[in-house]
Coordinates of C-alpha atoms in Angstrom, one line a residue:
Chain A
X17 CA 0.0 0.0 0.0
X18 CA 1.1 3.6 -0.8
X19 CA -0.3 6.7 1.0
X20 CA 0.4 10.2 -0.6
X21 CA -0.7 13.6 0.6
X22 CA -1.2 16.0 -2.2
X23 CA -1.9 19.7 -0.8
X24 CA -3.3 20.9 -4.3
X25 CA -5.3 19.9 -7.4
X26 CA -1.9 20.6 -9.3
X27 CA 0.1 17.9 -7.2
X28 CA -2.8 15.4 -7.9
X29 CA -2.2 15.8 -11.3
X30 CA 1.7 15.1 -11.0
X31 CA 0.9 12.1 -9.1
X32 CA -1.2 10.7 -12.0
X33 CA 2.1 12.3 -14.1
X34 CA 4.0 9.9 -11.4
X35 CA 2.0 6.5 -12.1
X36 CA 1.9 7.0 -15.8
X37 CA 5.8 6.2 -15.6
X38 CA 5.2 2.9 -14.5
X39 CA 2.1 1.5 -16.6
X40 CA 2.0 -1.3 -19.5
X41 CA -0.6 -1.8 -21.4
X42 CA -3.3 -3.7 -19.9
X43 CA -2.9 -2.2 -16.9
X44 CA -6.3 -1.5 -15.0
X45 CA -6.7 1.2 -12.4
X46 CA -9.4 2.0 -10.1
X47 CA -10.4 5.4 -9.2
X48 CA -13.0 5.7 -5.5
X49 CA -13.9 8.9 -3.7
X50 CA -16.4 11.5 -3.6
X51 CA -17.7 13.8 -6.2
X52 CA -14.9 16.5 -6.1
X53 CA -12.1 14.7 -4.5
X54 CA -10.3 14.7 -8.1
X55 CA -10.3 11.2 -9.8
X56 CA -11.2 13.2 -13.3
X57 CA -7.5 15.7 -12.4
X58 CA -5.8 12.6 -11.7
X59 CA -6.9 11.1 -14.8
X60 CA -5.9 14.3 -16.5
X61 CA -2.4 14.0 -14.7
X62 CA -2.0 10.2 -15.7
X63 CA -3.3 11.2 -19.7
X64 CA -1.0 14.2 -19.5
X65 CA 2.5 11.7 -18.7
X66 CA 1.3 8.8 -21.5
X67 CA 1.8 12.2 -23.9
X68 CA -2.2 12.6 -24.7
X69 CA -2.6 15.9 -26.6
X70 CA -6.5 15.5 -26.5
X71 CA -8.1 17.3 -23.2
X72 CA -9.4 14.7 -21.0
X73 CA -13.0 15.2 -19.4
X74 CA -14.9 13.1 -17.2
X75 CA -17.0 11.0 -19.4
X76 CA -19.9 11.0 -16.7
X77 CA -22.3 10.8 -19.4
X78 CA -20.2 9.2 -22.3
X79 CA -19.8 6.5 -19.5
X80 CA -16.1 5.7 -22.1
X81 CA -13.7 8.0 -23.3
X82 CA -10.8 6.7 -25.9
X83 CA -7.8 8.2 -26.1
X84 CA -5.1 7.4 -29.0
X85 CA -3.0 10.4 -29.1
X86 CA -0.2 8.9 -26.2
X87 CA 2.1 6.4 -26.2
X88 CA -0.4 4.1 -24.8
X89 CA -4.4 4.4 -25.6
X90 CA -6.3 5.5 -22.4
X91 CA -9.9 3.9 -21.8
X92 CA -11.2 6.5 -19.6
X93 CA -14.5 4.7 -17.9
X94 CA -17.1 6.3 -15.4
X95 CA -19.7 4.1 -14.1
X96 CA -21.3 6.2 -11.7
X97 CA -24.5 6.1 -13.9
X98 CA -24.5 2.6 -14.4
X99 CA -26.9 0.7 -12.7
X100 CA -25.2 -3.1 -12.5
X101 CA -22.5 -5.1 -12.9
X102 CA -24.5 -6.4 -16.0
X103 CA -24.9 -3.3 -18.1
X104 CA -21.0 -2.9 -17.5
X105 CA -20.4 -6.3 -19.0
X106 CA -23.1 -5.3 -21.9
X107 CA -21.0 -2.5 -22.5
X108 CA -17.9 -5.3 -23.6
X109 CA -15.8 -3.8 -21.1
X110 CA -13.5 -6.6 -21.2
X111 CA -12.5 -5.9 -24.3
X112 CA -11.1 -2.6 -23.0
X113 CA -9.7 -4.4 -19.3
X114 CA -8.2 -7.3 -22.0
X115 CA -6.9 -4.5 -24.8
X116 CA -3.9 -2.7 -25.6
X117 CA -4.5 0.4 -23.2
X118 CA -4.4 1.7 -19.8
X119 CA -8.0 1.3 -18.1
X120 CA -8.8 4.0 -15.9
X121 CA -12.5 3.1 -13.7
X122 CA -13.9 5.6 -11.7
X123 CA -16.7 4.6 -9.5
X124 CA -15.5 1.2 -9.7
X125 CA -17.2 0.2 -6.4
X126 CA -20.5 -0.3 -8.7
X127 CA -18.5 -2.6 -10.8
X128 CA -16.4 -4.4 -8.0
X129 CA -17.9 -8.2 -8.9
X130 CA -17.0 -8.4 -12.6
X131 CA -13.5 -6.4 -12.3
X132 CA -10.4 -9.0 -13.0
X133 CA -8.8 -10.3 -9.6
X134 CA -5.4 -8.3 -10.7
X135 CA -5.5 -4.3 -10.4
X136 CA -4.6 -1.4 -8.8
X137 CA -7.1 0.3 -6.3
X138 CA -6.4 4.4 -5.8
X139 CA -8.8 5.9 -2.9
X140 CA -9.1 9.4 -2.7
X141 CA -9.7 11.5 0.3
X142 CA -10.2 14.7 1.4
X143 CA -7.6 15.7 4.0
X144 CA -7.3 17.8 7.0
X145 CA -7.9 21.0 5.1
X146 CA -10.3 21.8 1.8
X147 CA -7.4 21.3 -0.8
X148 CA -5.9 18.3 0.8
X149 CA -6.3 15.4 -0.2
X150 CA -5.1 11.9 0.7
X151 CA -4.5 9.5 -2.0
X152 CA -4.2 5.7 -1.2
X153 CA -3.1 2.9 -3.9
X154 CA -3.5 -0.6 -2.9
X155 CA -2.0 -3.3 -5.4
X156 CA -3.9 -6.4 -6.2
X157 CA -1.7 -8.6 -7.9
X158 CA 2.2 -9.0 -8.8
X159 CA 2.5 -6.3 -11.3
X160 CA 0.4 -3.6 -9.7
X161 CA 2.8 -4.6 -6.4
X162 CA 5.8 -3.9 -8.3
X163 CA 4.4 -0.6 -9.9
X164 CA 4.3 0.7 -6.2
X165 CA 7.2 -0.3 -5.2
X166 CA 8.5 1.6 -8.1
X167 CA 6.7 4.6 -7.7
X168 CA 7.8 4.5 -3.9
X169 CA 11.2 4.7 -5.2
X170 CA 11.0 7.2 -7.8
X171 CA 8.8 9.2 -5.2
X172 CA 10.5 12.4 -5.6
X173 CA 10.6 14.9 -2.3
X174 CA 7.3 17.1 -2.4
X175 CA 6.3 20.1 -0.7
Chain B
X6 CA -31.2 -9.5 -56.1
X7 CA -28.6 -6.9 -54.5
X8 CA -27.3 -7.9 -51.3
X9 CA -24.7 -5.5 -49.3
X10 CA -23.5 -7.4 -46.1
X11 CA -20.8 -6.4 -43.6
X12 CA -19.3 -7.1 -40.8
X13 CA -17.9 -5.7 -38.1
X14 CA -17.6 -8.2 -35.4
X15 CA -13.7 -8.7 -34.8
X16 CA -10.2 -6.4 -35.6
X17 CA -11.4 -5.8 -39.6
X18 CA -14.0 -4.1 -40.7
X19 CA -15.4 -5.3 -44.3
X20 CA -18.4 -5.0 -46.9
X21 CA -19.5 -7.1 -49.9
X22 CA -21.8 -6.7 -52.6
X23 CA -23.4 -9.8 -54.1
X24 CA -25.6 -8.6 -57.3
X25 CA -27.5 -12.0 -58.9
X26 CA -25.8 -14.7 -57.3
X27 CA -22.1 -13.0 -58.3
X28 CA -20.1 -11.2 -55.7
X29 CA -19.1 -7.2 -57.5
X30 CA -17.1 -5.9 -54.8
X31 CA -15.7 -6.9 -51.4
X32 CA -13.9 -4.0 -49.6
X33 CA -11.7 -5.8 -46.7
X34 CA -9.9 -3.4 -44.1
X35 CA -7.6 -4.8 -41.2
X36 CA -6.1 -1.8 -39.3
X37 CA -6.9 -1.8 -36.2
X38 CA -10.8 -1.3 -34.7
X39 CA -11.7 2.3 -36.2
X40 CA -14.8 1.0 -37.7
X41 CA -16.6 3.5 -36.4
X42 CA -14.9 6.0 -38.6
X43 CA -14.8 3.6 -41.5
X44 CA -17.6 1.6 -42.1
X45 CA -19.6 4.2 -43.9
X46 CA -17.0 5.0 -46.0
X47 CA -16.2 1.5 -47.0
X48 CA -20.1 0.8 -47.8
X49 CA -20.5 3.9 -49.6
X50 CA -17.5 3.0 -52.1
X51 CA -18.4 -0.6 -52.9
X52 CA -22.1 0.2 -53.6
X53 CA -20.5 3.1 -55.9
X54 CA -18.0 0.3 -57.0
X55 CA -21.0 -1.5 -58.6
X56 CA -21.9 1.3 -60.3
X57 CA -25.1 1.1 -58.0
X58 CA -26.8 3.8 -55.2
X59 CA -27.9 2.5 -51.9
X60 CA -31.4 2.4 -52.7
X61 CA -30.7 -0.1 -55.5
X62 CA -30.0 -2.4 -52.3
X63 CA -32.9 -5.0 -52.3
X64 CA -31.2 -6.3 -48.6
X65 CA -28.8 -5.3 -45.8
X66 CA -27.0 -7.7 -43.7
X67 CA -24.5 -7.8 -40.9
X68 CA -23.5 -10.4 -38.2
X69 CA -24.7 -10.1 -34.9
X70 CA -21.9 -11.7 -33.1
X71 CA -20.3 -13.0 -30.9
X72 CA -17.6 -10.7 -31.2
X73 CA -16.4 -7.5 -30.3
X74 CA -19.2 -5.9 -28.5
X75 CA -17.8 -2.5 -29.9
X76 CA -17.5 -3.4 -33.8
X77 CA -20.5 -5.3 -33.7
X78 CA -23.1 -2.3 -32.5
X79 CA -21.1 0.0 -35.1
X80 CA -22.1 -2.6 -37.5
X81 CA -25.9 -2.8 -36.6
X82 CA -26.0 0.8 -36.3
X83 CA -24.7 1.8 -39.2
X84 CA -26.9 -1.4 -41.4
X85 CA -30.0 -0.2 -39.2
X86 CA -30.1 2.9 -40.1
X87 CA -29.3 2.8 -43.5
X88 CA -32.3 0.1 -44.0
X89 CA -34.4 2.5 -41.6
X90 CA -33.7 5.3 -44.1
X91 CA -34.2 3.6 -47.4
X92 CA -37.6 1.4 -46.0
X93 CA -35.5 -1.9 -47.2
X94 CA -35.2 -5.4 -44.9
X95 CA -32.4 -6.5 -43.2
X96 CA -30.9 -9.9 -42.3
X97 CA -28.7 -11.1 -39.2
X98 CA -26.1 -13.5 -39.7
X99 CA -24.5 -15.5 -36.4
X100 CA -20.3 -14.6 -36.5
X101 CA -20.0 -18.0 -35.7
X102 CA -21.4 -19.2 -39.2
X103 CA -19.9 -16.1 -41.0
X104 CA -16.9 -17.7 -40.2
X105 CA -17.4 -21.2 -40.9
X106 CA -19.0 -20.1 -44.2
X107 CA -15.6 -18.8 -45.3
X108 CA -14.4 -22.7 -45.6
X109 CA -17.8 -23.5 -47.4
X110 CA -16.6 -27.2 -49.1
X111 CA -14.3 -28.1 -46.0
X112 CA -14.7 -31.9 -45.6
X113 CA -14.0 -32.4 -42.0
X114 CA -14.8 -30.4 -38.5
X115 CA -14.7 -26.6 -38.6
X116 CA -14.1 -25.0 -35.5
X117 CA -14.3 -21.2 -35.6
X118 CA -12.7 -19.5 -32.4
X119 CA -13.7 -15.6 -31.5
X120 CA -11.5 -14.3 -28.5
X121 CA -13.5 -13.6 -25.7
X122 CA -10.5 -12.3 -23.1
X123 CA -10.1 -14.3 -20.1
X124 CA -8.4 -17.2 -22.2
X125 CA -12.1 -17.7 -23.4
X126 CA -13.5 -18.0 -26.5
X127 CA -16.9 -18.2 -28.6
X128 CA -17.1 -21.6 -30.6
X129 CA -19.2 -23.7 -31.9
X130 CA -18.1 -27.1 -34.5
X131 CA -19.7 -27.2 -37.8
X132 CA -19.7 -29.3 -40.8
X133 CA -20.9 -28.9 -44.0
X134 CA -22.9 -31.4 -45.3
X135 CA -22.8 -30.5 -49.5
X136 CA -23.7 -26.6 -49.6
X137 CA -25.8 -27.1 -45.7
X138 CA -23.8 -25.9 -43.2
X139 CA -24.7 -28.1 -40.1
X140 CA -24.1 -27.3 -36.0
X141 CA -22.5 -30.5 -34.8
X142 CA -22.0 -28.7 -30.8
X143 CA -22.2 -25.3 -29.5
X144 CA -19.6 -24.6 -26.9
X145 CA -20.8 -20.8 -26.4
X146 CA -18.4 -19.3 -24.8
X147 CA -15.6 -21.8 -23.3
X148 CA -12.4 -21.7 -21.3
X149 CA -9.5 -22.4 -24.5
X150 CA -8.4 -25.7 -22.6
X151 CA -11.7 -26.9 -22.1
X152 CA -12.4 -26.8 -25.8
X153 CA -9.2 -28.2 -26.7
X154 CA -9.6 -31.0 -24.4
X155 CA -13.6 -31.2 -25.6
X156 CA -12.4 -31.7 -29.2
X157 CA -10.2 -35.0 -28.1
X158 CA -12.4 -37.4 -29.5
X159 CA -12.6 -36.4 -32.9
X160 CA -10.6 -37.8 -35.4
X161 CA -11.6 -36.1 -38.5
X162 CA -9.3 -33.0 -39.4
X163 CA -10.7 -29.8 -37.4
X164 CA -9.9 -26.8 -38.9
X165 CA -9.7 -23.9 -36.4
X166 CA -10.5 -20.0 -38.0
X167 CA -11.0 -16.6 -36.4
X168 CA -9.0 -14.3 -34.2
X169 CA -8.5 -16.8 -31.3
X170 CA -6.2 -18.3 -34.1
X171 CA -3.8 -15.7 -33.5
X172 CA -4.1 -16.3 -29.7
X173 CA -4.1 -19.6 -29.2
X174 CA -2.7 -21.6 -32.4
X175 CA 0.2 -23.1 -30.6
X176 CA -1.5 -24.6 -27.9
X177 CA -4.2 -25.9 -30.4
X178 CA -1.4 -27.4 -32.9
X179 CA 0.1 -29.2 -29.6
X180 CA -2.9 -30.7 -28.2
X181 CA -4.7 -32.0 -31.5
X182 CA -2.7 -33.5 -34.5
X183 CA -6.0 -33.4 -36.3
X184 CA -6.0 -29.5 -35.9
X185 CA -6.0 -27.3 -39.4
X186 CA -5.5 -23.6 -39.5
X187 CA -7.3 -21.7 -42.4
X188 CA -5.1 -19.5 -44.7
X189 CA -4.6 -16.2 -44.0
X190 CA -6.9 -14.7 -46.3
X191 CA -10.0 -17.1 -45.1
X192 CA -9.1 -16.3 -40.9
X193 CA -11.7 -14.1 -40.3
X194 CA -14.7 -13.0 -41.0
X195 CA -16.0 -11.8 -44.7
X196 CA -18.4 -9.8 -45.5
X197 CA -18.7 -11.8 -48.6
X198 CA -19.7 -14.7 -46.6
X199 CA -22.1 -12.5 -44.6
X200 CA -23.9 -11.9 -48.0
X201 CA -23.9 -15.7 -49.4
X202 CA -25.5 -16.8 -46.2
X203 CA -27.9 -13.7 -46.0
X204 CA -29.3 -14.8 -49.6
X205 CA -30.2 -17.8 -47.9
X206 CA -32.1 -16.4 -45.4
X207 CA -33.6 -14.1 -48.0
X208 CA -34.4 -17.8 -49.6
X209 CA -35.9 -19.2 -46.6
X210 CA -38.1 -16.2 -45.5
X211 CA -36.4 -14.4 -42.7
X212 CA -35.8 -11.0 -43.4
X213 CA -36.3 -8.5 -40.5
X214 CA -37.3 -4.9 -40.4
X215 CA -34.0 -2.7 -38.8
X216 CA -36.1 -2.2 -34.9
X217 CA -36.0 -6.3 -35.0
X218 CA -32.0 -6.6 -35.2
X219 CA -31.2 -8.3 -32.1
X220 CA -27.4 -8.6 -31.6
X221 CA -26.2 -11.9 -30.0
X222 CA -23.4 -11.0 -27.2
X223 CA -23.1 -14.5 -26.1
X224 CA -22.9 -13.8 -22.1
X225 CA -19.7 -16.1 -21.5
X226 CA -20.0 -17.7 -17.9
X227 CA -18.6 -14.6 -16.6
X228 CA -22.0 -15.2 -14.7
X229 CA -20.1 -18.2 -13.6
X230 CA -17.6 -16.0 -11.7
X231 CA -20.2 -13.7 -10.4
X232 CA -21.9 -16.4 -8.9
X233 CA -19.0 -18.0 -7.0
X234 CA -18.7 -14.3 -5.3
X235 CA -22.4 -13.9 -4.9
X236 CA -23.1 -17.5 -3.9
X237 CA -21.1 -19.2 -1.8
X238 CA -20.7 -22.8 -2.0
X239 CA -20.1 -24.7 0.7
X240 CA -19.1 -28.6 0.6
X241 CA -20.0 -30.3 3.7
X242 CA -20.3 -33.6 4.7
X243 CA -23.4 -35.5 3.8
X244 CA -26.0 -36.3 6.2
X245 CA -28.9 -39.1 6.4
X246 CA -31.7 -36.2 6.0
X247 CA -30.0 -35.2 2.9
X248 CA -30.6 -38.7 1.1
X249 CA -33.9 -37.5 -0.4
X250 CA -32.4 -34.4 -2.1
X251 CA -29.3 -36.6 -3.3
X252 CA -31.6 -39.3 -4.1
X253 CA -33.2 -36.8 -6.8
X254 CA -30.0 -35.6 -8.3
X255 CA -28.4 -39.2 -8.7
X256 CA -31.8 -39.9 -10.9
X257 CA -31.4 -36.4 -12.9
X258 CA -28.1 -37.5 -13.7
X259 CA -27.7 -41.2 -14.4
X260 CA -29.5 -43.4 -16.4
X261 CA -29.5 -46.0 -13.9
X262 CA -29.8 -44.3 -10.6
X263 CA -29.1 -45.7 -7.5
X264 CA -31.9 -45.8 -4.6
X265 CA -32.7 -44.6 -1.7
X266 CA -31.9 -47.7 0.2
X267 CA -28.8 -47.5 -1.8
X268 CA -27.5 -44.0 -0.3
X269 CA -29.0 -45.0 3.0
X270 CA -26.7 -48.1 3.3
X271 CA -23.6 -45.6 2.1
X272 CA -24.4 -43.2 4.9
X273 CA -25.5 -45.1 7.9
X274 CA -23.8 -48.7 7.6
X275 CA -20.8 -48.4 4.9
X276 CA -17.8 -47.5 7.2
X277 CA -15.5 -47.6 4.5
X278 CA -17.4 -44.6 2.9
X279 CA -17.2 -41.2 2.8
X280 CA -20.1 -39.1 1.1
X281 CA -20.0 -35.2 0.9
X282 CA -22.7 -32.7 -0.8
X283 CA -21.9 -29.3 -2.3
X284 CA -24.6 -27.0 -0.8
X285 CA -25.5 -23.3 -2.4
X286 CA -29.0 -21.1 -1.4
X287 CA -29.8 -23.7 1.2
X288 CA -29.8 -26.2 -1.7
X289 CA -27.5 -29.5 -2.4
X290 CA -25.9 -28.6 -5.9
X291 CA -24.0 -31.6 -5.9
X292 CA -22.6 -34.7 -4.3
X293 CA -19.6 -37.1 -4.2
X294 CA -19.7 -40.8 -2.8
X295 CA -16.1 -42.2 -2.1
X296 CA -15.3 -45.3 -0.7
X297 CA -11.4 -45.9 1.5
X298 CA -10.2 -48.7 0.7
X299 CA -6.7 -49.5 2.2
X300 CA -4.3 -46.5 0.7
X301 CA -6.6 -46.1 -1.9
X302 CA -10.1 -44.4 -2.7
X303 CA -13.1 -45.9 -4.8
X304 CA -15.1 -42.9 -6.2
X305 CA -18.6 -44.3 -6.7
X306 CA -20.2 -41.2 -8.4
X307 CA -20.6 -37.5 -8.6
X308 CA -23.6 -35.6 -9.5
X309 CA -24.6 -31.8 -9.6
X310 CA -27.8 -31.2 -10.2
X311 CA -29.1 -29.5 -13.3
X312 CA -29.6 -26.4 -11.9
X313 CA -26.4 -25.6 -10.8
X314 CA -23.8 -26.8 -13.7
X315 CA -21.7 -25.2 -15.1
X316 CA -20.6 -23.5 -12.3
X317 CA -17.4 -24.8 -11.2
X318 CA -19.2 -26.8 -8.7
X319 CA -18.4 -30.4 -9.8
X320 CA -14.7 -29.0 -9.7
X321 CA -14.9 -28.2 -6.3
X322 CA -16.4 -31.6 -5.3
X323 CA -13.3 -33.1 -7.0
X324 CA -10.7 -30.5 -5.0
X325 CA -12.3 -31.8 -2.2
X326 CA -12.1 -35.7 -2.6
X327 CA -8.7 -35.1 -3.3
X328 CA -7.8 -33.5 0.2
X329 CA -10.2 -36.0 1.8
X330 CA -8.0 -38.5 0.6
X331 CA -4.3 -36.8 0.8
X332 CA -5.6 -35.7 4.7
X333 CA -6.3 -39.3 5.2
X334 CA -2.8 -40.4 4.0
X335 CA -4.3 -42.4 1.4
X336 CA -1.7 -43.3 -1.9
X337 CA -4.0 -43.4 -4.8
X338 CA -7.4 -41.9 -5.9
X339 CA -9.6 -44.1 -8.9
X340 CA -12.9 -43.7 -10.4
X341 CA -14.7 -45.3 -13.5
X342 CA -16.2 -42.7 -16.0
X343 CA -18.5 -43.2 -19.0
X344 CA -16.4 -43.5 -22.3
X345 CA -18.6 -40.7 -23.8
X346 CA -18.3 -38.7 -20.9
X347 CA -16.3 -35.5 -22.4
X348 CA -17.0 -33.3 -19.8
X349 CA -16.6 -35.5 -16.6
X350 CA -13.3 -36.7 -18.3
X351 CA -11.8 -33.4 -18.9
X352 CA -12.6 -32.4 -15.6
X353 CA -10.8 -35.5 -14.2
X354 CA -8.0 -34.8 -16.1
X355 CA -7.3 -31.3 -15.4
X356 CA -7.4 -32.5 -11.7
X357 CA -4.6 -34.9 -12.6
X358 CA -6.6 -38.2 -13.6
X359 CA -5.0 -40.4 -15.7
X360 CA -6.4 -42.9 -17.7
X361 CA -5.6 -45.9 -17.2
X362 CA -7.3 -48.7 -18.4
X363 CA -10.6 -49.8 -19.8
X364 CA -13.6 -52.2 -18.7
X365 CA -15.2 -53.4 -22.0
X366 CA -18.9 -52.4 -22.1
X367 CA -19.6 -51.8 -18.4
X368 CA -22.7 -49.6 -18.4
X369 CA -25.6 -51.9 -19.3
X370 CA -28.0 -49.2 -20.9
X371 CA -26.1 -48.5 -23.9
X372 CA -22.7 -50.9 -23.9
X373 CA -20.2 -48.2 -23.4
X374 CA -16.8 -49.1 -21.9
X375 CA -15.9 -47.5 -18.7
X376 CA -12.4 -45.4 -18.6
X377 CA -10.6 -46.4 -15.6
X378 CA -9.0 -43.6 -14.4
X379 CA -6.5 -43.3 -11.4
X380 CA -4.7 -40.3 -9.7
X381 CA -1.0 -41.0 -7.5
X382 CA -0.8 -38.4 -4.4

């Protein structure tokens, strides 16, 4: 497990920045917290170090956004609006956990039964004061265990 | 008759036009899944290929999968609403047959595989029988070892097609020397073969109107999965109130059941036995009847009831035999299974079964021999 403390919505998105050093594709990620707590800016960060030109928006009501333009393609899913585990299997998202991208689920909580054993879990929480937030990664699996462990390395000094 | 087909439903995106029984212009595009950006393009220049305009089209066609869930509602969208448009029928072709179509003259098995992640994939064996293309076993959507190890028994060349090819054609080519891999230009789906068989439907009567287009997903037994989270099975051992409910499983299973006065000796006078049920929403799913003999242990039979197949549970009945008999320090596990058996013998095997040996037309009902199978601990 790796616990971060970002003071500002600009050091969320350079931890995303951070995490996109160390992803393959394939990779899935998992995105929980409240509305605001900023899973969309740290998708933004993460789209922003895989070299995505495009601007990345929350695709609250797309439910997918694709993104070609970086190294890797980014599926960009939010399933706060779905209303199963079903409808996200209608949807054929395991052509997207199974493809040649980085998966990034927000709201995954309303998916939790048909996501692959293997991922990596980021919680976000707000912190002690209104721009602090605490960010929490648990690994599921070998690789996600090694891509914390590499990020803890890397980890450069903050604040 | 004009026909336009395409299809959508794996990597490539492609269209055919098939004017009077002769195909004008096939359009075949494998670049990686854009076809949402492409489709209408491609349509658009074979119909102007033919020298024809899109209400010339007498029938539109597309499969409806499996396949890529993506590609294959880009596919029905984009045939839908052109037939909505134009007030002109439309036909559904299963991917399945698309693909087998494309080997149309094939004298043995066709097996065409779709990737369905999770080392899964959508199958079903055909043959063709002259010009009839006929269903020999749908496997729906099947773990790639199971399928492999399901398609053991049959001799006749099997020739595998579709974009689990690409995944899995090494571990097909090492498991069955009667495996055949279509040429590359045949290995996946054609829109041209969309159109052939969509003429015969047109033939046959069943043409649809667009809002009828249902697209066949295949749910693969991810359900499976979900269950084994959502219900939790518990194997127990089995008890004398729980003959009745075994008693009715044994004769859904088995064409010569054994009785009740047949369990109740097992349970309440056989020391030598050991009996456990598999038990799921209050239910039994399942059973296993052992006997320990010396260092060894008799299976006598496993069952799961109807219900509750397919779910891993017989599996779990086996895993659990096997610690009953490594806790008990027992050498050597055997059981007899029906020669036809497919299922129950795969499962056996992939729980290290071996077989072993044979006993010449044991089962009384229809002759069959009885593989012995044994397992060393």
């Amino acid at each position: 497990m790796l616990k971060i403390i970002s003071k500002s919505l600009d050091e969320t998105i350079r931890i995303g920045m951070d995490l996109s050093k160390h992803v393959m594709p394939g990779d899935l990620i998992c995105l929980t917290g409240d509305l605001g707590t900023g899973k969309t800016s740290f998708t933004k960060g993460l789209g922003k170090g895989l070299g995505i030109t495009e601007y990345i928006t929350s695709p609250t009501y797309t439910i997918i956004n694709e993104y070609y333009s970086g190294r890797i393609p980014l599926y960009h899913f939010d399933v706060y609006r779905l209303g199963s585990a079903d409808e996200m299997l209608e949807l054929g998202c395991d052509e997207y956990f199974f493809g040649n991208g980085i998966t990034v689920l927000e709201w995954a909580d309303n998916v939790l039964d048909i996501l692959p054993e293997e991922k990596l879990c980021i919680i976000m929480n707000v912190g002690n004061n209104f721009d602090e937030r605490i960010i929490t990664m648990k690994a599921y699996g070998d690789k996600y265990k090694t891509i914390l462990k590499e990020m803890k390395n890397s980890e450069s000094p903050r604040n | 008759m004009k026909v336009l087909a395409i299809d959508t439903s794996t990597v490539a995106a492609s269209a055919a036009l098939i004017q009077d029984g002769s195909l004008c212009c096939e359009y075949f595009l494998n670049d990686g899944k854009k076809h949402s950006e492409k489709i209408i393009s491609i349509i658009d220049y074979v119909i102007k290929s033919c020298g024809l305009e899109a209400k010339d089209i007498d029938v539109f066609s597309c499969s409806i999968g499996p396949g890529s869930f993506t590609g294959l509602r880009v596919g029905a969208s984009a045939i839908k609403g052109i037939a909505q448009a134009l007030g002109k029928p439309i036909t559904g072709i299963p991917t399945l047959e698309v693909l087998a179509y494309n080997l149309r003259g094939f004298k043995g098995l066709i097996c065409p595989i779709i990737d369905a992640q999770r080392e899964m994939v959508y199958s079903t064996l055909f043959r063709f029988e002259g010009d009839t293309l006929l269903k020999i076993k749908d496997f729906s959507a099947i773990v790639i070892d199971d399928l492999i190890c399901r398609l053991g028994p049959y001799d006749d060349d099997i020739a595998f097609l579709g974009d689990g090819v690409f995944l899995y054609q090494n571990k097909i080519k090492n498991s069955l020397k009667n495996a055949r891999f279509a040429d590359v230009g045949n290995i996946l789906p054609r829109a041209s073969s969309v159109a052939s068989l969509a003429i015969i439907k047109y033939k046959e009567g069943h043409l649809l109107w667009y809002n009828d287009l249902r697209l066949d997903y295949i749910r693969k037994s991810q359900a499976e999965v979900e269950y084994e989270k959502n219900h939790i099975v518990t194997i127990v051992n089995m008890k004398a109130e729980e003959i009745d409910e075994v008693v009715e499983i044994e004769g859904l299973s088995f064409n010569n059941p054994w009785s009740y006065e047949s369990f109740d000796f097992e349970i309440n006078k056989n020391n030598l036995s050991r009996y456990i049920v598999a038990k799921t929403d209050g239910r039994i799913a399942g059973y296993a009847g052992t006997w320990l003999v010396f260092d060894e242990m008799h299976v006598t039979n496993i069952a799961v009831h109807p219900d509750y197949r397919n779910r891993g549970i017989g599996n779990k009945l086996v895993e659990e035999i096997i610690n009953i008999a490594r806790e008990s320090g027992l050498k050597r596990i055997t059981l007899e299974v029906r020669n036809s058996n497919n299922q129950a013998i795969c499962l056996y095997e992939k729980n290290g079964f071996k077989a072993e040996g044979f006993r010449k037309k044991y089962y009384a009902d229809t002759g069959e021999d009885a593989i012995i199978m044994w397992k060393e601990l």
